[in-house]
Structure formats: structure tokens, C-alpha cells
PDB file of C-alpha atoms in Angstrom:
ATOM      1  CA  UNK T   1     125.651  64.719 130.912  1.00  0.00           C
ATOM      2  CA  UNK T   2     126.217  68.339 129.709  1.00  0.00           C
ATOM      3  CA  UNK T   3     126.523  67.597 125.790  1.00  0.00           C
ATOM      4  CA  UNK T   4     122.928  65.800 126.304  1.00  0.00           C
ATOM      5  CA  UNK T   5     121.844  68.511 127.885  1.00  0.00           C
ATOM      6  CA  UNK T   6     123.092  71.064 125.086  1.00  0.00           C
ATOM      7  CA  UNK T   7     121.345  68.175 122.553  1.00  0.00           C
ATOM      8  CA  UNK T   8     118.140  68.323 123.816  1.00  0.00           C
ATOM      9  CA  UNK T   9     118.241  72.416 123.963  1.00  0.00           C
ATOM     10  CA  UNK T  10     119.239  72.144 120.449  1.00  0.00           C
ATOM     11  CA  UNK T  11     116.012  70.329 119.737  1.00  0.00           C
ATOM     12  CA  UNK T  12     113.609  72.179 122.061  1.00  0.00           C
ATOM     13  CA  UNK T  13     114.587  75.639 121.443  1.00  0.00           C
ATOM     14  CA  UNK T  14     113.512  75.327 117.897  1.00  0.00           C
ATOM     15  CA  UNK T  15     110.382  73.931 118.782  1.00  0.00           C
ATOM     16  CA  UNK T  16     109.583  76.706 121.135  1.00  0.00           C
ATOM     17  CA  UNK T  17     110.097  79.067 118.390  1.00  0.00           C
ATOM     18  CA  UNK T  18     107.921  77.101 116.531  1.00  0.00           C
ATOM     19  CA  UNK T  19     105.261  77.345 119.469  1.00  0.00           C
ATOM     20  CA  UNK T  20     105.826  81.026 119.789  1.00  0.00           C
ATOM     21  CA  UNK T  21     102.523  82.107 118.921  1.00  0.00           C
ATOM     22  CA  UNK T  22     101.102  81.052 121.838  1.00  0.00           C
ATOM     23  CA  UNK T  23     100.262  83.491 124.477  1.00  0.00           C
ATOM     24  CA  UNK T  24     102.165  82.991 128.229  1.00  0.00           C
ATOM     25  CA  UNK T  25      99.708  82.411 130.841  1.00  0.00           C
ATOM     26  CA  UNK T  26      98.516  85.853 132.370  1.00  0.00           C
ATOM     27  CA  UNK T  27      99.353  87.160 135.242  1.00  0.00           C
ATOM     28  CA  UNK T  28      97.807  89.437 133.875  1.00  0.00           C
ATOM     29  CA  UNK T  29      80.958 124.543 137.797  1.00  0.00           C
ATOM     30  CA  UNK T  30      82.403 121.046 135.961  1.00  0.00           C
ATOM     31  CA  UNK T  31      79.481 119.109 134.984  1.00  0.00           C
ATOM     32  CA  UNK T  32      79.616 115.383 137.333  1.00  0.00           C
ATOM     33  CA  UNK T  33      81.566 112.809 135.495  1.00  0.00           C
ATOM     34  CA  UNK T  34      81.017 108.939 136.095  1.00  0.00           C
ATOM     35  CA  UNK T  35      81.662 106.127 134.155  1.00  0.00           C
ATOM     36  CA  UNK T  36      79.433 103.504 132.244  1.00  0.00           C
ATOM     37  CA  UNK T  37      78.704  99.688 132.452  1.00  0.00           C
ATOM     38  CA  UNK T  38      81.181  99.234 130.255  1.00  0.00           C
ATOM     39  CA  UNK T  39      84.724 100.478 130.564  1.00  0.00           C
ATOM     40  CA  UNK T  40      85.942 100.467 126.901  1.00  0.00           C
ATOM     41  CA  UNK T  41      89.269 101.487 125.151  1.00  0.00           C
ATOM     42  CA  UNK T  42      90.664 103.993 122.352  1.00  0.00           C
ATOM     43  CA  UNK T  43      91.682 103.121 118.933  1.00  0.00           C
ATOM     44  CA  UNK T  44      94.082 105.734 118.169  1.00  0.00           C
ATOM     45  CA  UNK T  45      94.990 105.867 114.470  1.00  0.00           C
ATOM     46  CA  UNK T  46      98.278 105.673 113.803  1.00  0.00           C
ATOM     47  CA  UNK T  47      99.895 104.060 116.409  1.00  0.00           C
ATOM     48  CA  UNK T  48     102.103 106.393 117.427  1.00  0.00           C
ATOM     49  CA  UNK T  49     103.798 109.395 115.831  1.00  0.00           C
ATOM     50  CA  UNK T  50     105.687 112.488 116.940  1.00  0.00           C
ATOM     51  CA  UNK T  51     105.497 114.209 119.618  1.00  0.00           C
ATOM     52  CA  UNK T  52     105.053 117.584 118.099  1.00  0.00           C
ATOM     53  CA  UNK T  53     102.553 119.120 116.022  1.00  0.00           C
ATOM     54  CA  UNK T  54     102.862 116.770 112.709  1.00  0.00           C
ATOM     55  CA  UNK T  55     102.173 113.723 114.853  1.00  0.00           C
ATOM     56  CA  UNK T  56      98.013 113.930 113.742  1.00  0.00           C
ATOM     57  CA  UNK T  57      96.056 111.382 114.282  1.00  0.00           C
ATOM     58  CA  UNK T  58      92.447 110.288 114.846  1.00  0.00           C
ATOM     59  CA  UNK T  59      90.827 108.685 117.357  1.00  0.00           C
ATOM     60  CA  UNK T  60      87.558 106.197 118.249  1.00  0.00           C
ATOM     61  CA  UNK T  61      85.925 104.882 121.205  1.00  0.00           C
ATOM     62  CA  UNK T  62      85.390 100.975 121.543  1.00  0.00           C
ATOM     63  CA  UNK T  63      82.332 101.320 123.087  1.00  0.00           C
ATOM     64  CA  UNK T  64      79.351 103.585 122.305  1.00  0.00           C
ATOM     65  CA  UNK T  65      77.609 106.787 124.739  1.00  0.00           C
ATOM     66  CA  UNK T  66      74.412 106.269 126.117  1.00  0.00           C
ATOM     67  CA  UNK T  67      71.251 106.333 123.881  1.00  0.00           C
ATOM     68  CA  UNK T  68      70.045 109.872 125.374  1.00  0.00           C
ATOM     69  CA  UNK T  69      73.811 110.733 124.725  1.00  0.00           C
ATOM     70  CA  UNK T  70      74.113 113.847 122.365  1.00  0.00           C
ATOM     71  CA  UNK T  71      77.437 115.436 121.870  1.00  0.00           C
ATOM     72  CA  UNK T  72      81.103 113.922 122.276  1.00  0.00           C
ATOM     73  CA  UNK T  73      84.412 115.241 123.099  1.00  0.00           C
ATOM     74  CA  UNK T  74      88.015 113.696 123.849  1.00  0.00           C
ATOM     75  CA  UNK T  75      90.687 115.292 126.560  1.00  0.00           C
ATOM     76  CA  UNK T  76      94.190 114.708 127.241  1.00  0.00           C
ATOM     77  CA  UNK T  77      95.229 114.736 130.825  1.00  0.00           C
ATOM     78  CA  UNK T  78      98.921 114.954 131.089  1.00  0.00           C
ATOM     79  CA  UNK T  79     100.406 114.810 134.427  1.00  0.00           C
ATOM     80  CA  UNK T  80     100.965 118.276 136.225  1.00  0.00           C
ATOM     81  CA  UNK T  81      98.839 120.027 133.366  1.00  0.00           C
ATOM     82  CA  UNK T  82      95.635 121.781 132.193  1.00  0.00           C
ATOM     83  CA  UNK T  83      93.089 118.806 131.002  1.00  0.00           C
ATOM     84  CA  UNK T  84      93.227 119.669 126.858  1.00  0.00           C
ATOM     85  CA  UNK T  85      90.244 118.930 124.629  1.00  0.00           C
ATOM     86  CA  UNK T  86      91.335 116.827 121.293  1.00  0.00           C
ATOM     87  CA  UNK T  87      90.204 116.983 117.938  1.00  0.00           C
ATOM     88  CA  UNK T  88      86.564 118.674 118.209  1.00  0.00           C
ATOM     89  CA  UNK T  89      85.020 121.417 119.878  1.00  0.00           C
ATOM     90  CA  UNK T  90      85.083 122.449 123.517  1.00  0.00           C
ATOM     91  CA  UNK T  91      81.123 122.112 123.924  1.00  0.00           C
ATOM     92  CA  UNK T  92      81.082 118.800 122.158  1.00  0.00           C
ATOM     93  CA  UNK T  93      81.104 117.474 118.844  1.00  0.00           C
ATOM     94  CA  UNK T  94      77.416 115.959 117.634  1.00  0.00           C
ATOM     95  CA  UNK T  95      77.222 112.185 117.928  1.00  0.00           C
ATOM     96  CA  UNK T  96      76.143 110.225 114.939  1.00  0.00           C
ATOM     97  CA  UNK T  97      73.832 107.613 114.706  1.00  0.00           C
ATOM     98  CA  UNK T  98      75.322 104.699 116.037  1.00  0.00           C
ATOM     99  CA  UNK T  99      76.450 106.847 119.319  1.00  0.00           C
ATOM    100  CA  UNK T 100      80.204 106.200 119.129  1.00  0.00           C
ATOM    101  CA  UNK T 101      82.266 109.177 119.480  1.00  0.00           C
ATOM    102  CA  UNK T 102      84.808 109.246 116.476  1.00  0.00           C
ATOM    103  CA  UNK T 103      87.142 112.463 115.437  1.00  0.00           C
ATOM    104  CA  UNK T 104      87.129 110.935 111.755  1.00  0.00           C
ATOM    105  CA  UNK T 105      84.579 113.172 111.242  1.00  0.00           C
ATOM    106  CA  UNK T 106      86.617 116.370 112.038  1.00  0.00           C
ATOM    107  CA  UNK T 107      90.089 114.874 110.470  1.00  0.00           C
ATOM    108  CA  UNK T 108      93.333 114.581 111.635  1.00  0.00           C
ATOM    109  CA  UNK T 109      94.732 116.755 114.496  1.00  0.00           C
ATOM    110  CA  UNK T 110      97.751 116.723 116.036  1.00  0.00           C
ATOM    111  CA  UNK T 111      97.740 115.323 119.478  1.00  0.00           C
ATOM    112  CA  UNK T 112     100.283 117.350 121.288  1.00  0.00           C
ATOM    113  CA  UNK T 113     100.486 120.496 119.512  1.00  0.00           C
ATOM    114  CA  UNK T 114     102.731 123.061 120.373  1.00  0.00           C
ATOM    115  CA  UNK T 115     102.671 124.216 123.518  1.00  0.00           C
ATOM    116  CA  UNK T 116     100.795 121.133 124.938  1.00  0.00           C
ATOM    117  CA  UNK T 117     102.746 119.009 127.868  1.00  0.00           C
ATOM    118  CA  UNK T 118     105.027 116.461 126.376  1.00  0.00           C
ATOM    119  CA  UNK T 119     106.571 114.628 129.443  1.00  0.00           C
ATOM    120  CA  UNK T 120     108.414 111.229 128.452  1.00  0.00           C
ATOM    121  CA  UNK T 121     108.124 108.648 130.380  1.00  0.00           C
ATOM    122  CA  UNK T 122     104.478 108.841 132.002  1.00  0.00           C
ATOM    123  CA  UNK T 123     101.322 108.229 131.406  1.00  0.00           C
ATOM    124  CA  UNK T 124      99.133 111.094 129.188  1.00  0.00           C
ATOM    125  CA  UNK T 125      95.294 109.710 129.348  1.00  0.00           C
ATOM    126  CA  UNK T 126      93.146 110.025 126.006  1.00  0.00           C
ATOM    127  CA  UNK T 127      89.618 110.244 127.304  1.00  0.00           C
ATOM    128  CA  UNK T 128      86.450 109.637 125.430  1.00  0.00           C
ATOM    129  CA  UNK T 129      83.417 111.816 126.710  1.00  0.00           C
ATOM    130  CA  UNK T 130      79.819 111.524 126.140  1.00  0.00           C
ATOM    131  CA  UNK T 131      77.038 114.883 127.155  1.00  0.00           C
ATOM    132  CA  UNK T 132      73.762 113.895 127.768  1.00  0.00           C
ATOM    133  CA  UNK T 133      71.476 116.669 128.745  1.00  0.00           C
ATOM    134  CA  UNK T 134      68.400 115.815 131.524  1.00  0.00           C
ATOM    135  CA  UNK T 135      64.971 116.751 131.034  1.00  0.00           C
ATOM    136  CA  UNK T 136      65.889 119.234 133.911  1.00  0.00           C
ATOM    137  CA  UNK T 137      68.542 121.159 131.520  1.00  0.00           C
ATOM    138  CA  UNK T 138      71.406 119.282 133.966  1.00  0.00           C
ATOM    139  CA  UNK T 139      74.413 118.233 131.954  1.00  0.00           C
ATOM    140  CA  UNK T 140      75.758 114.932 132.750  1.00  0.00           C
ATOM    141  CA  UNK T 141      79.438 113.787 131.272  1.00  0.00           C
ATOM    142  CA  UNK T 142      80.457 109.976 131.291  1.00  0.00           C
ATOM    143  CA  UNK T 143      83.618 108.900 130.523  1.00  0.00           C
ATOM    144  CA  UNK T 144      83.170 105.150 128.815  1.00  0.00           C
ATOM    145  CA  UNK T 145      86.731 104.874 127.200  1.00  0.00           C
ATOM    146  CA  UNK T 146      90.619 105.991 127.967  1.00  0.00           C
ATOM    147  CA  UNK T 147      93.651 104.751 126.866  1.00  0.00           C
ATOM    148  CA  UNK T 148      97.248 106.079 128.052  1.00  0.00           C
ATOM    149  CA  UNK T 149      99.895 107.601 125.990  1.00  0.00           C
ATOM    150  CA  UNK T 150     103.328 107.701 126.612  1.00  0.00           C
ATOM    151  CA  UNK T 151     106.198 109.708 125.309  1.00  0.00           C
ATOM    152  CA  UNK T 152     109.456 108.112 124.691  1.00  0.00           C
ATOM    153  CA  UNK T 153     112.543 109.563 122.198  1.00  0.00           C
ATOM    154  CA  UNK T 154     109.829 112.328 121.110  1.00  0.00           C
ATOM    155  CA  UNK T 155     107.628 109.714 119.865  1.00  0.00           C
ATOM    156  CA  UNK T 156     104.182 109.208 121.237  1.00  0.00           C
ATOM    157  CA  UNK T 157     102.376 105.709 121.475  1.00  0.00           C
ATOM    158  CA  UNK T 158      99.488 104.159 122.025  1.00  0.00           C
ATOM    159  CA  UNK T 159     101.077 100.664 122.462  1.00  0.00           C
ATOM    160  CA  UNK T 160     100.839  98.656 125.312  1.00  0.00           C
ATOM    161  CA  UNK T 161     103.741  95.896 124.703  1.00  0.00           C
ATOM    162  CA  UNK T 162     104.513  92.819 126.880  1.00  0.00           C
ATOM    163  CA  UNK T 163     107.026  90.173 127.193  1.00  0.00           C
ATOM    164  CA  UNK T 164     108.353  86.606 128.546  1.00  0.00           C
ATOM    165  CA  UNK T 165     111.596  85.661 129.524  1.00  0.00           C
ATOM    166  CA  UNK T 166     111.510  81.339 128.989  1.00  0.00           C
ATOM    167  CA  UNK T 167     113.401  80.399 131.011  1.00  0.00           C
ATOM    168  CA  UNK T 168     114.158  83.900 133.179  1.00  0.00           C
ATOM    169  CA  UNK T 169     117.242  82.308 134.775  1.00  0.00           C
ATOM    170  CA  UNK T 170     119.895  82.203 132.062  1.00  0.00           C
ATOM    171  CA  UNK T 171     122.806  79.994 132.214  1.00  0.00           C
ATOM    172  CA  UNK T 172     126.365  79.430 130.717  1.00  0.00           C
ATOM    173  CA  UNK T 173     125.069  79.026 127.463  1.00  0.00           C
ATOM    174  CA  UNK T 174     123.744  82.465 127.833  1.00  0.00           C
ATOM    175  CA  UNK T 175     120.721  82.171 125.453  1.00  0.00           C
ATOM    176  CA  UNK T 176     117.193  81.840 126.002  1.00  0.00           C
ATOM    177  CA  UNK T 177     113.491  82.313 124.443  1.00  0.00           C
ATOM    178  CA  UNK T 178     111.518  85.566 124.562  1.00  0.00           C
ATOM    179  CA  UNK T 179     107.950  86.100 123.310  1.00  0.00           C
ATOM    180  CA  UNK T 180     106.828  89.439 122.648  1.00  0.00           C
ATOM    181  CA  UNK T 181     103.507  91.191 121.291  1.00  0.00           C
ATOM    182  CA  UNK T 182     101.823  94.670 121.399  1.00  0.00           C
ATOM    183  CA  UNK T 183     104.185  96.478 119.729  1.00  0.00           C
ATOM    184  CA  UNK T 184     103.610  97.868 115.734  1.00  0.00           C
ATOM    185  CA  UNK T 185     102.828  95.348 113.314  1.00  0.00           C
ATOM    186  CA  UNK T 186     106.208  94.812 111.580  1.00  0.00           C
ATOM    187  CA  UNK T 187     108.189  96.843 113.790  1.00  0.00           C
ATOM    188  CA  UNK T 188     111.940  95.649 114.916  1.00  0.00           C
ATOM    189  CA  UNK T 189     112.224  95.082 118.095  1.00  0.00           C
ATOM    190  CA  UNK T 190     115.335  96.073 119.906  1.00  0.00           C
ATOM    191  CA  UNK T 191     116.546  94.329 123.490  1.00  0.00           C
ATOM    192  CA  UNK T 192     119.196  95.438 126.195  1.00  0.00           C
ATOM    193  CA  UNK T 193     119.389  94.679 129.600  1.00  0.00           C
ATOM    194  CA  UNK T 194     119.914  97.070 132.100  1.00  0.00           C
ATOM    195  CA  UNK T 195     121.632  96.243 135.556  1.00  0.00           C
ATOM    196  CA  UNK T 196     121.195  97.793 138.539  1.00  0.00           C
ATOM    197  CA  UNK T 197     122.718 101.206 138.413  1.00  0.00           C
ATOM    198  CA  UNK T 198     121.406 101.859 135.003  1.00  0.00           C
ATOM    199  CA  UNK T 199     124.171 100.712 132.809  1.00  0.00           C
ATOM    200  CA  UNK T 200     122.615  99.181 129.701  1.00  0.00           C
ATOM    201  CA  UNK T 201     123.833  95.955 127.336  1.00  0.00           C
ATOM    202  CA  UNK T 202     122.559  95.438 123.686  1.00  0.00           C
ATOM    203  CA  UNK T 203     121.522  92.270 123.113  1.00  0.00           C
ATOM    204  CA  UNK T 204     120.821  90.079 120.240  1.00  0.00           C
ATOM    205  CA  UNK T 205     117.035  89.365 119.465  1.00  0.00           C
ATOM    206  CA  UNK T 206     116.963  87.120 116.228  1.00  0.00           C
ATOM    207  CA  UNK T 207     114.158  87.054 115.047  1.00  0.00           C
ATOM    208  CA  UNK T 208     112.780  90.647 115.580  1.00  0.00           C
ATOM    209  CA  UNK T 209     110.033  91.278 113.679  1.00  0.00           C
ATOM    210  CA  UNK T 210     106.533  92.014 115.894  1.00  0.00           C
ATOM    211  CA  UNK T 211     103.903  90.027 114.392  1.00  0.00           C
ATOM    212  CA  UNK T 212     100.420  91.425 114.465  1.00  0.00           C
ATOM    213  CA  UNK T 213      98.878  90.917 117.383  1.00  0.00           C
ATOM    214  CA  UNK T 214     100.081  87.661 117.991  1.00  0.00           C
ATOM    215  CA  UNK T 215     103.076  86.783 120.550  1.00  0.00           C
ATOM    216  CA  UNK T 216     106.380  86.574 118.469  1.00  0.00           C
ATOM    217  CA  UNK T 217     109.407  84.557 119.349  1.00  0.00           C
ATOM    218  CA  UNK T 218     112.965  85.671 119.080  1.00  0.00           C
ATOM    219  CA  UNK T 219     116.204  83.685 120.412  1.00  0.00           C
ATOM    220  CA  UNK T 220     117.349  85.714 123.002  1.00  0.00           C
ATOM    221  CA  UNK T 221     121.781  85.865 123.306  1.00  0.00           C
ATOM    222  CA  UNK T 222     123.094  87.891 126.481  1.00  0.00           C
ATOM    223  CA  UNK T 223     127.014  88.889 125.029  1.00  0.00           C
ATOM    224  CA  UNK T 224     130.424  87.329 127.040  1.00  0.00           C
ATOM    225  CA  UNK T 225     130.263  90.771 128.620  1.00  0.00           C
ATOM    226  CA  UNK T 226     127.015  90.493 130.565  1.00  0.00           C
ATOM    227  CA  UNK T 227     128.171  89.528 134.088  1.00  0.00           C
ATOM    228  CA  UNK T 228     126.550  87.167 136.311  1.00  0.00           C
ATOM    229  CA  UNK T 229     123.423  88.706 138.204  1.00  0.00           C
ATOM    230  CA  UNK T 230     120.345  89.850 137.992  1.00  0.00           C
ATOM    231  CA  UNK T 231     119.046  92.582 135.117  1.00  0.00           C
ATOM    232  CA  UNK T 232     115.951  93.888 133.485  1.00  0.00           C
ATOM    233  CA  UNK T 233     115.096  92.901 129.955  1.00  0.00           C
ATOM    234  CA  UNK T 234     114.001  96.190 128.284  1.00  0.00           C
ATOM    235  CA  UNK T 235     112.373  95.692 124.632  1.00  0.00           C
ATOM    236  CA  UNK T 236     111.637  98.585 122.274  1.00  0.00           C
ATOM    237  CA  UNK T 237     109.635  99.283 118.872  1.00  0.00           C
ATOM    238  CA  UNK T 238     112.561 100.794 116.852  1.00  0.00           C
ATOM    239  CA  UNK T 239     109.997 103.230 115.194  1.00  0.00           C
ATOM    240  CA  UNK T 240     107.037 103.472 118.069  1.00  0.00           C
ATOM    241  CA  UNK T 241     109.532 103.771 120.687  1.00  0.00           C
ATOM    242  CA  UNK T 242     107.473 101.750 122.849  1.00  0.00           C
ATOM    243  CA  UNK T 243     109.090  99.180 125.313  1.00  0.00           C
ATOM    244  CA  UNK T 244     108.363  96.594 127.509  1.00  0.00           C
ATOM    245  CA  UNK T 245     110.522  94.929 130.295  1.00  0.00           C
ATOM    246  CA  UNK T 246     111.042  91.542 132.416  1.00  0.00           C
ATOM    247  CA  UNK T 247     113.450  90.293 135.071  1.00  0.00           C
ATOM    248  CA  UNK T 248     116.037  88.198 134.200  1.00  0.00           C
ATOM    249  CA  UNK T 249     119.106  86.676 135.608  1.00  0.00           C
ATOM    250  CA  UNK T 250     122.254  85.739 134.579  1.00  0.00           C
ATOM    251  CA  UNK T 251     124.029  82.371 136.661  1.00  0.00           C
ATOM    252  CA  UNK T 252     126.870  80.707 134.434  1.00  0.00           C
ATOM    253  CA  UNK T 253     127.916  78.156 137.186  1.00  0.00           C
ATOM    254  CA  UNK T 254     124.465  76.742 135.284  1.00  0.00           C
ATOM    255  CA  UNK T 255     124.565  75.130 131.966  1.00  0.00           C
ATOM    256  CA  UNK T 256     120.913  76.310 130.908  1.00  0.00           C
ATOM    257  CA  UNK T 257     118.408  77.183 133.612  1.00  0.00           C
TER     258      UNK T 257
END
């Protein structure tokens, strides 16, 4: 019974490789501020990049300001900080034509310059403003994109990574599938699992390279030193620094799941 089991993982592991590429199913006097319609997103260009003042970048909105919209600005709100305008002036920056607020037009600039707040592990929010002045002289900001930044190893990303464990019960055999996407296209992708009181495990990911924008498959090996229980798989970007995680357990009296 077991070496037919271990025949037919032979076979189907392979073929979920093969299948990897298909997504999991998801589970998935300050002026008055509001937001629009449509909540968009930021593009931030590059992806990520250091925490300091040479990590420049530039940034767009993925939806446009209103058409009586004139000016644009971006902030950073870091936790436990002053809000910080980004890469235009403090009164706005004009709009062009097709109303979506860009900083392409004023170049790169770093997005946590010295002396900014550069707290790993939490959530800094790039905001997209849009002014619009009434006929009655009142200013009005909206706010129709964000996206969050996070800090990890001094590196700053704009990633948003996920993962699945298939199966998320390992077993003797100690190997499993694990799709991944949303990390730099090209980008290794590193894997440990962390137990309870912190301790982490390297494990072997094979392959590793993020595809882009796809999910990716990697054979997933948990080493002879990984006891039985229960963990977190963490998963990082090697240069972004960004990670992901998913529960996963560990029950050798099990063959595979």
C-alpha cells in the first residue's frame, strides 16, 4: 500500500508543478478628505529599493482625479509620524491632461530620505491626492489611490506576495507543493519555517524563481531536523525582501497528507 502511494505522488507531484500557474482559489485648518467611486492603487516604480535616501523612485495612480480636479500631491503616513509629502510640492503639483497624478513629471525622489520614519515591519501608506477648488474658493482633497509599504532588512517594497501550502499537512515523506506570486519578477525566493517560539528552519524551495505575475510552483522539502508540529511557512524575495507566510504542519506517523 505505501510504495503505491509513494508511485502515484511520484506521478502527481510533477503534474502539479506542471499546473502551477494556476491561481488557488481566494479566500481572498486641513482641507476635508474623502474618497472617490473608485478606490484605485499605486504603481510604484521600482519595486522596492533602499530604505535610505538612494532608494528613488516614482510613483502613479491607477485611477484618475476628478474632472474639476486641478493639482496633485502624494504623502507617506508612517505609523507614529508626521504625514510627509512625496515627490512634488506641498500645495500640489499641476495635473495634466488626462487627470492622473504621476511624479514622472518631477523625477525620481527618494522615498524615505533621511530623517524620514523607517520602521520595519509595518505598514507606511503611499497616498495619491487630488485638489479641486469650489466655485466658493473651498478646497476639497480626495484620496482615490494608496498602496502600503513595508520595510524589511532596510529594503522598502511595494510587493504584496502570497502563497499555498498543497497539501498544508506534511507527512513522512516531508515534501510538498507551494505556489507563490507577487513577489519581483525573477526574484529567488527563499523559505523557512518558523515554530512557535521563533526558532527558524531553512528549507529547500526548488524551483525558486518568481514568475511575473503568475503563481509559480516550487517542490517544497522540510529537512530530517524539522520536528513534528505545527509551523509557519515564511517566503522571502532575496532582493525585495518581501515575504509572505502560511500554516503548515508537520505529522510523520503520515506517509503524505
Amino acid at each position: 500500500m505505501k510504495l503505491r502511494r509513494l508511485l502515484a505522488l511520484t506521478v502527481a507531484v510533477p503534474a502539479a508543478l506542471a499546473i502551477a500557474s494556476v491561481p488557488a482559489i481566494a479566500t481572498d485648518a486641513a482641507p476635508s478628505s474623502s474618497a472617490t467611486a473608485e478606490q484605485g492603487t499605486v504603481k510604484v516604480s521600482p519595486l522596492y529599493g533602499p530604505a535610505d535616501a538612494t532608494g528613488k523612485a516614482t510613483v502613479r495612480a491607477s485611477v484618475p482625479c476628478g474632472p474639476d480636479a486641478t493639482a496633485f500631491r502624494f504623502v507617506v503616513r508612517s505609523p507614529n509620524a508626521n504625514e510627509r509629502v512625496f515627490g512634488g510640492s506641498f500645495l500640489g503639483t499641476p495635473l495634466p491632461a488626462d487627470k492622473v497624478a504621476d511624479t514622472a513629471v518631477v523625477g525620481l525622489r527618494a522615498l524615505f530620505p533621511l530623517g524620514s520614519a523607517t520602521q520595519e515591519g509595518v505598514a507606511h501608506k503611499l497616498v495619491a491626492q487630488c485638489y479641486t477648488t469650489g466655485a466658493d474658493g473651498v478646497l476639497t482633497i480626495t484620496e482615490p489611490a494608496s498602496v502600503d509599504l513595508r520595510i524589511n532588512g532596510g529594503v522598502w517594497s511595494s510587493l504584496s506576495p502570497e502563497a499555498r501550502a498543497l497539501p498544508s499537512k506534511l507527512g513522512a515523506l516531508r515534501f510538498g507543493l507551494v505556489l507563490f506570486r507577487g513577489f519581483a519578477p525573477g526574484e529567488r525566493v527563499d523559505g523557512a519555517v518558523r515554530a512557535g517560539d521563533g526558532v527558524s528552519v531553512p528549507v529547500s524551495l526548488q524551483p525558486q524563481i518568481a514568475p511575473d505575475g503568475t503563481w509559480g510552483g516550487a517542490l517544497l522539502t522540510l529537512p530530517a531536523t524539522v520536528a513534528d508540529g505545527s509551523y509557519t511557512l515564511v517566503l522571502s524575495g532575496t532582493d525585495s525582501k518581501a515575504t509572505t507566510s502560511v500554516a503548515i504542519t508537520l505529522d510523520s506517523s503520515r506517509l503524505w497528507w
